[in-house]
Short mmCIF file of C-alpha atoms in Angstrom, two decimals:
data_model
loop_
_atom_site.label_atom_id
_atom_site.label_comp_id
_atom_site.label_asym_id
_atom_site.label_seq_id
_atom_site.Cartn_x
_atom_site.Cartn_y
_atom_site.Cartn_z
CA UNK A 260 5.87 37.81 15.61
CA UNK A 261 4.03 36.69 12.72
CA UNK A 262 6.99 36.82 10.62
CA UNK A 263 8.73 35.09 12.88
CA UNK A 264 6.11 32.04 13.69
CA UNK A 265 5.93 31.63 9.89
CA UNK A 266 9.56 31.46 9.68
CA UNK A 267 9.28 28.37 11.62
CA UNK A 268 7.19 26.56 9.28
CA UNK A 269 9.16 27.29 6.26
CA UNK A 270 8.55 24.64 3.27
CA UNK A 271 10.27 21.25 3.95
CA UNK A 272 11.45 18.97 0.93
CA UNK A 273 8.08 17.35 -0.84
CA UNK A 274 9.40 14.06 0.33
CA UNK A 275 12.27 12.37 1.76
CA UNK A 276 13.17 8.69 2.37
CA UNK A 277 12.27 7.32 5.76
CA UNK A 278 15.48 5.25 6.47
CA UNK A 279 17.53 5.35 9.29
CA UNK A 280 20.95 4.77 8.01
CA UNK A 281 23.14 1.54 8.70
CA UNK A 282 25.13 2.20 11.84
CA UNK A 283 23.28 4.67 13.40
CA UNK A 284 22.38 4.33 16.80
CA UNK A 285 18.36 3.52 17.90
CA UNK A 286 16.30 6.48 18.47
CA UNK A 287 16.42 7.72 22.07
CA UNK A 288 14.29 7.35 24.74
CA UNK A 289 11.34 10.05 24.44
CA UNK A 290 11.24 12.83 26.53
CA UNK A 291 8.76 15.25 25.49
CA UNK A 292 6.37 12.92 23.51
CA UNK A 293 4.12 10.39 25.16
CA UNK A 294 4.14 6.96 23.80
CA UNK A 295 0.65 6.12 22.16
CA UNK A 296 -1.23 3.44 24.34
CA UNK A 297 -2.87 2.08 21.03
CA UNK A 298 -0.13 2.52 17.99
CA UNK A 299 -2.78 1.08 15.76
CA UNK A 300 -5.96 2.90 14.97
CA UNK A 301 -8.67 1.02 13.35
CA UNK A 302 -11.26 2.75 11.12
CA UNK A 303 -13.27 2.33 7.87
CA UNK A 304 -13.91 3.94 4.49
CA UNK A 305 -15.40 7.35 4.88
CA UNK A 306 -15.32 7.51 8.45
CA UNK A 307 -12.87 10.43 10.64
CA UNK A 308 -10.00 8.97 12.28
CA UNK A 309 -7.52 10.51 14.86
CA UNK A 310 -3.81 9.73 15.57
CA UNK A 311 -2.78 10.35 18.54
CA UNK A 312 0.46 12.50 19.39
CA UNK A 313 0.60 14.20 22.82
CA UNK A 314 3.32 16.14 24.46
CA UNK A 315 4.15 15.70 28.11
CA UNK A 316 6.05 19.33 28.22
CA UNK A 317 6.71 22.12 25.52
CA UNK A 318 10.01 22.54 24.50
CA UNK A 319 11.41 26.02 23.25
CA UNK A 320 10.81 26.85 19.61
CA UNK A 321 9.74 23.36 18.67
CA UNK A 322 7.57 21.98 15.98
CA UNK A 323 5.88 19.01 15.50
CA UNK A 324 5.94 17.05 11.74
CA UNK A 325 3.26 14.57 10.58
CA UNK A 326 4.14 12.47 7.62
CA UNK A 327 2.72 9.40 6.08
CA UNK A 328 5.14 6.65 4.91
CA UNK A 329 4.05 5.36 1.21
CA UNK A 330 4.46 1.85 0.59
CA UNK A 331 4.50 2.16 -2.95
CA UNK A 332 7.51 4.41 -3.04
CA UNK A 333 9.10 3.94 0.16
CA UNK A 334 8.93 7.63 0.53
CA UNK A 335 7.95 10.00 3.71
CA UNK A 336 5.64 12.56 2.44
CA UNK A 337 4.66 15.79 4.93
CA UNK A 338 1.52 16.21 5.78
CA UNK A 339 0.97 18.90 8.41
CA UNK A 340 3.55 21.00 10.74
CA UNK A 341 2.94 22.90 13.43
CA UNK A 342 4.75 25.31 15.84
CA UNK A 343 1.88 25.43 18.13
CA UNK A 344 0.56 28.54 17.22
CA UNK A 345 0.13 28.15 13.35
CA UNK A 346 0.42 25.06 10.95
CA UNK A 347 0.82 24.58 7.24
CA UNK A 348 -0.87 21.71 5.42
CA UNK A 349 1.15 19.95 2.45
CA UNK A 350 0.01 17.29 -0.16
CA UNK A 351 -2.85 15.44 -1.03
CA UNK A 352 -4.06 14.74 2.31
CA UNK A 353 -4.46 18.64 3.12
CA UNK A 354 -8.15 18.93 2.28
CA UNK A 355 -9.06 16.58 4.94
CA UNK A 356 -6.31 16.93 7.78
CA UNK A 357 -6.26 19.15 10.65
CA UNK A 358 -5.01 18.93 14.21
CA UNK A 359 -7.17 18.20 16.48
CA UNK A 360 -5.55 20.42 19.48
CA UNK A 361 -7.91 20.13 22.51
CA UNK A 362 -5.40 21.20 24.89
CA UNK A 363 -1.98 23.10 24.13
CA UNK A 364 -0.14 19.92 24.60
CA UNK A 365 -2.19 18.00 21.72
CA UNK A 366 -0.51 17.48 18.88
CA UNK A 367 -3.14 14.54 17.15
CA UNK A 368 -3.92 14.18 13.50
CA UNK A 369 -7.89 14.23 12.87
CA UNK A 370 -8.15 12.50 9.28
CA UNK A 371 -12.06 12.92 7.90
CA UNK A 372 -13.52 11.15 5.09
CA UNK A 373 -10.80 8.46 4.99
CA UNK A 374 -10.28 7.00 1.95
CA UNK A 375 -8.59 3.86 0.92
CA UNK A 376 -5.06 5.24 0.13
CA UNK A 377 -4.96 6.55 3.75
CA UNK A 378 -4.08 3.21 5.11
CA UNK A 379 -0.58 2.83 6.39
CA UNK A 380 2.16 4.18 8.81
CA UNK A 381 2.24 7.35 10.07
CA UNK A 382 4.88 9.63 12.06
CA UNK A 383 4.31 12.47 14.36
CA UNK A 384 8.06 14.05 15.04
CA UNK A 385 8.84 16.44 17.42
CA UNK A 386 11.75 18.99 15.91
CA UNK A 387 13.49 20.37 18.40
CA UNK A 388 17.19 20.96 17.27
CA UNK A 389 19.39 17.76 18.66
CA UNK A 390 16.49 16.06 20.72
CA UNK A 391 14.31 15.18 17.83
CA UNK A 392 12.21 12.38 18.79
CA UNK A 393 9.13 10.66 16.95
CA UNK A 394 6.40 8.04 17.40
CA UNK A 395 5.05 5.80 14.89
CA UNK A 396 1.22 4.82 14.36
CA UNK A 397 -0.64 2.83 11.88
CA UNK A 398 -3.98 3.84 10.20
CA UNK A 399 -5.61 0.21 9.62
CA UNK A 400 -8.53 -0.10 7.42
CA UNK A 401 -11.50 -2.79 8.01
CA UNK A 402 -11.79 -4.54 4.65
CA UNK A 403 -11.67 -7.46 2.19
CA UNK A 404 -9.39 -8.48 -0.48
CA UNK A 405 -10.45 -10.47 -3.70
CA UNK A 406 -8.10 -11.19 -6.67
CA UNK A 407 -8.79 -9.88 -10.08
CA UNK A 408 -8.05 -10.49 -13.44
CA UNK A 409 -9.42 -8.98 -16.49
CA UNK A 410 -11.81 -10.40 -19.16
CA UNK A 411 -8.94 -11.80 -21.43
CA UNK A 412 -7.84 -14.26 -18.70
CA UNK A 413 -5.34 -14.62 -15.92
CA UNK A 414 -1.76 -13.04 -15.80
CA UNK A 415 -2.61 -10.35 -18.10
CA UNK A 416 -1.44 -7.22 -15.92
CA UNK A 417 1.97 -5.55 -15.14
CA UNK A 418 1.99 -3.91 -12.26
CA UNK A 419 0.72 -0.40 -13.37
CA UNK A 420 -2.05 -2.04 -15.31
CA UNK A 421 -3.01 -4.08 -11.88
CA UNK A 422 -2.92 -0.97 -9.69
CA UNK A 423 -5.12 0.77 -12.82
CA UNK A 424 -7.55 -2.36 -12.75
CA UNK A 425 -8.17 -2.18 -9.02
CA UNK A 426 -8.80 1.64 -9.03
CA UNK A 427 -11.60 1.22 -11.58
CA UNK A 428 -13.33 -1.17 -9.43
CA UNK A 429 -13.54 0.67 -6.42
CA UNK A 430 -10.37 -0.61 -4.78
CA UNK A 431 -6.57 -0.26 -4.41
CA UNK A 432 -3.82 -3.07 -4.84
CA UNK A 433 -4.06 -4.74 -1.23
CA UNK A 434 -0.68 -4.30 1.19
CA UNK A 435 0.92 -7.92 1.89
CA UNK A 436 -0.76 -7.19 5.38
CA UNK A 437 -3.81 -7.06 4.29
CA UNK A 438 -2.99 -10.41 1.91
CA UNK A 439 -1.87 -11.89 5.31
CA UNK A 440 -4.94 -11.33 7.52
CA UNK A 441 -6.93 -12.19 4.13
CA UNK A 442 -5.05 -15.71 4.04
CA UNK A 443 -5.43 -16.17 8.11
CA UNK A 444 -9.50 -15.43 7.17
CA UNK A 445 -9.55 -17.88 4.55
CA UNK A 446 -8.42 -16.65 1.14
CA UNK A 447 -7.17 -19.51 -1.05
CA UNK A 448 -6.20 -18.76 -4.34
CA UNK A 449 -3.72 -20.41 -6.94
CA UNK A 450 -3.13 -17.50 -9.08
CA UNK A 451 -0.27 -15.15 -8.18
CA UNK A 452 -1.08 -11.75 -8.21
CA UNK A 453 0.62 -8.17 -7.41
CA UNK A 454 0.25 -6.19 -4.60
CA UNK A 455 1.30 -2.68 -3.63
CA UNK A 456 4.66 -2.71 -2.89
CA UNK A 457 5.48 -4.25 -6.31
CA UNK A 458 5.82 -7.76 -5.20
CA UNK A 459 4.06 -10.88 -6.35
CA UNK A 460 2.17 -13.87 -3.89
CA UNK A 461 -0.97 -15.98 -3.93
CA UNK A 462 -2.57 -17.31 -0.49
CA UNK A 463 -3.08 -21.06 -0.40
CA UNK A 464 -5.22 -22.55 2.51
CA UNK A 465 -5.46 -25.85 0.72
CA UNK A 466 -2.03 -27.86 -0.94
CA UNK A 467 -2.88 -29.05 -3.81
CA UNK A 468 -0.81 -30.11 -7.08
CA UNK A 469 -1.65 -27.24 -9.34
CA UNK A 470 -0.54 -24.62 -6.67
CA UNK A 471 2.86 -25.88 -5.72
CA UNK A 472 2.39 -29.47 -4.73
CA UNK A 473 0.75 -31.08 -1.88
CA UNK A 474 3.90 -31.20 0.12
CA UNK A 475 4.23 -27.46 0.54
CA UNK A 476 2.86 -25.96 3.92
CA UNK A 477 -0.05 -23.54 3.57
CA UNK A 478 0.57 -19.91 3.49
CA UNK A 479 1.11 -16.91 1.39
CA UNK A 480 3.56 -17.91 -1.23
CA UNK A 481 5.87 -15.33 -2.99
CA UNK A 482 7.55 -14.66 -5.83
CA UNK A 483 9.15 -11.62 -4.76
CA UNK A 484 9.90 -8.48 -6.70
CA UNK A 485 8.96 -8.48 -10.10
CA UNK A 486 9.74 -6.28 -13.34
CA UNK A 487 6.87 -3.79 -12.65
CA UNK A 488 6.82 -3.26 -16.59
CA UNK A 489 7.50 -6.77 -18.05
CA UNK A 490 6.31 -8.91 -15.89
CA UNK A 491 2.37 -9.95 -15.85
CA UNK A 492 0.33 -11.17 -12.96
CA UNK A 493 -3.32 -10.92 -11.72
CA UNK A 494 -4.15 -8.53 -8.71
CA UNK A 495 -4.79 -8.49 -5.25
CA UNK A 496 -7.66 -5.81 -4.75
CA UNK A 497 -8.43 -4.31 -1.46
CA UNK A 498 -11.81 -2.77 -0.83
CA UNK A 499 -13.36 -1.04 2.31
CA UNK A 500 -17.13 -0.04 4.18
CA UNK A 501 -19.08 1.66 1.19
CA UNK A 502 -20.51 5.00 1.36
CA UNK A 503 -24.00 3.84 -0.58
CA UNK A 504 -25.79 0.72 -1.29
CA UNK A 505 -25.62 -2.05 -3.65
CA UNK A 506 -28.89 -3.37 -4.81
CA UNK A 507 -30.10 -5.81 -7.40
CA UNK A 508 -32.79 -5.45 -10.46
CA UNK A 509 -34.29 -8.71 -11.37
CA UNK A 510 -34.85 -9.08 -15.40
CA UNK A 511 -32.73 -10.89 -18.29
CA UNK A 512 -30.41 -8.22 -19.61
CA UNK A 513 -27.67 -7.48 -21.91
CA UNK A 514 -25.05 -5.71 -20.49
CA UNK A 515 -26.35 -2.43 -22.05
CA UNK A 516 -29.44 -2.72 -21.06
CA UNK A 517 -27.96 -3.71 -17.35
CA UNK A 518 -26.73 -0.53 -17.24
CA UNK A 519 -29.77 1.65 -18.44
CA UNK A 520 -31.82 -0.15 -15.72
CA UNK A 521 -29.30 1.07 -13.18
CA UNK A 522 -29.26 4.74 -14.60
CA UNK A 523 -33.45 4.39 -14.90
CA UNK A 524 -32.98 4.18 -10.94
CA UNK A 525 -30.52 6.98 -10.90
CA UNK A 526 -27.89 4.74 -10.08
CA UNK A 527 -24.63 3.33 -11.97
CA UNK A 528 -23.78 -0.47 -12.24
CA UNK A 529 -21.88 -1.59 -9.45
CA UNK A 530 -17.94 -2.45 -9.68
CA UNK A 531 -16.77 -5.38 -8.57
CA UNK A 532 -15.39 -4.06 -5.32
CA UNK A 533 -18.65 -2.47 -4.47
CA UNK A 534 -20.27 -5.72 -4.34
CA UNK A 535 -17.25 -7.18 -2.37
CA UNK A 536 -18.01 -4.45 0.15
CA UNK A 537 -21.84 -4.65 0.24
CA UNK A 538 -21.04 -8.62 0.48
CA UNK A 539 -18.66 -8.16 3.62
CA UNK A 540 -20.09 -4.99 5.49
CA UNK A 541 -23.69 -5.63 4.61
CA UNK A 542 -24.29 -9.20 4.51
CA UNK A 543 -25.74 -8.84 0.80
CA UNK A 544 -27.28 -12.48 -0.26
CA UNK A 545 -28.48 -13.17 -3.39
CA UNK A 546 -28.50 -16.57 -5.50
CA UNK A 547 -28.99 -14.59 -8.66
CA UNK A 548 -26.25 -13.57 -11.08
CA UNK A 549 -25.98 -9.88 -11.84
CA UNK A 550 -23.80 -7.87 -14.77
CA UNK A 551 -21.02 -5.75 -13.19
CA UNK A 552 -19.62 -2.75 -14.52
CA UNK A 553 -16.42 -4.64 -15.76
CA UNK A 554 -18.72 -6.83 -17.83
CA UNK A 555 -18.37 -9.55 -15.23
CA UNK A 556 -21.03 -11.72 -13.78
CA UNK A 557 -21.22 -12.23 -10.17
CA UNK A 558 -23.45 -13.01 -7.20
CA UNK A 559 -22.85 -12.65 -3.50
CA UNK A 560 -23.51 -15.49 -0.89
CA UNK A 561 -23.40 -15.02 2.93
CA UNK A 562 -25.31 -18.10 3.89
CA UNK A 563 -24.39 -20.95 1.93
CA UNK A 564 -26.90 -23.38 0.34
CA UNK A 565 -26.93 -25.89 -2.17
CA UNK A 566 -28.81 -24.07 -4.81
CA UNK A 567 -26.84 -21.49 -4.63
CA UNK A 568 -23.64 -23.06 -6.48
CA UNK A 569 -23.17 -25.73 -3.67
CA UNK A 570 -20.01 -24.69 -2.34
CA UNK A 571 -19.59 -25.01 1.68
CA UNK A 572 -18.17 -21.29 2.32
CA UNK A 573 -19.66 -17.76 1.75
CA UNK A 574 -18.07 -15.69 -0.75
CA UNK A 575 -18.88 -13.62 -4.17
CA UNK A 576 -19.49 -16.19 -6.98
CA UNK A 577 -18.57 -15.57 -10.62
CA UNK A 578 -19.87 -16.66 -13.76
CA UNK A 579 -17.17 -14.97 -15.28
CA UNK A 580 -17.03 -12.52 -18.58
CA UNK A 581 -20.30 -13.73 -20.44
CA UNK A 582 -20.99 -12.35 -23.94
CA UNK A 583 -22.56 -8.85 -23.16
CA UNK A 584 -25.24 -9.49 -25.54
CA UNK A 585 -26.25 -12.61 -23.50
CA UNK A 586 -29.72 -11.70 -21.67
CA UNK A 587 -30.03 -14.12 -18.81
CA UNK A 588 -28.77 -11.94 -16.04
CA UNK A 589 -30.11 -9.05 -14.03
CA UNK A 590 -27.78 -6.15 -12.83
CA UNK A 591 -26.64 -5.18 -9.38
CA UNK A 592 -26.69 -1.30 -9.25
CA UNK A 593 -24.80 1.02 -6.80
CA UNK A 594 -26.67 4.15 -5.30
#
């Protein structure tokens, strides 16, 4: 019995293209799987999230396969397979996923310690010979998108450098959906930047001459797909809630002294994504410029006021990348 059950869980290919060939019929009406009441599950980084998948009946010799569609590569990666008695995990999500299995019809997927890269589209597929069927669900992280460029100016990143730069700042390249949502919430930025799928965009609220002209309507404007090696733009990064705290240390510190001041408190100098997260989720509000890990100086404003930059909207303000020897600023630490 054990051998026959394990045979049912034979290892599938590591990944496969998730695309229905042109001309094939639409999926049949669900017979065994229940359509989810809410196809989008909302969560934050560090939380535990469950994607529902419940059977209305148990067919003979069935399997349930969970997979995730990776936007950057358009591939479907297997996460877990079960036959109701045994299961096997696959891929990088393996240590953090399990089946909820609250009853014998329950094949829901639970993800612990949700990470930024977990956001996206998932598929629960019932494998039952000629009667295969599936449902799709979306895991959505609450978060914030911010534009990012390096110290040597705008339009310096190819796609791979942009991806790495976001990751170094406790974030990841934003998806188009995340960038679009940020635009609806007021993100107005004239510099074009890479997003996760390898396309390039910029969000405009206030049409103006340097940003395509006054006659163009507001929107997320696009340059389309670009050469990931040769073409160079800024980056749009996405981050979510923190598992920690950002706080400010006063002083007139150069960059090296700022890092040491944080370490003296058992902390690390904060990254740009961590400051944005603290501003978004913890309402961090300070009128003091402080060093960050990338050598930039920024400060978060939740309640706009005249003597804190004078701008009418909340946001994370930037002094750019001053000389690291300058002793003018405090520092933001992360613990």
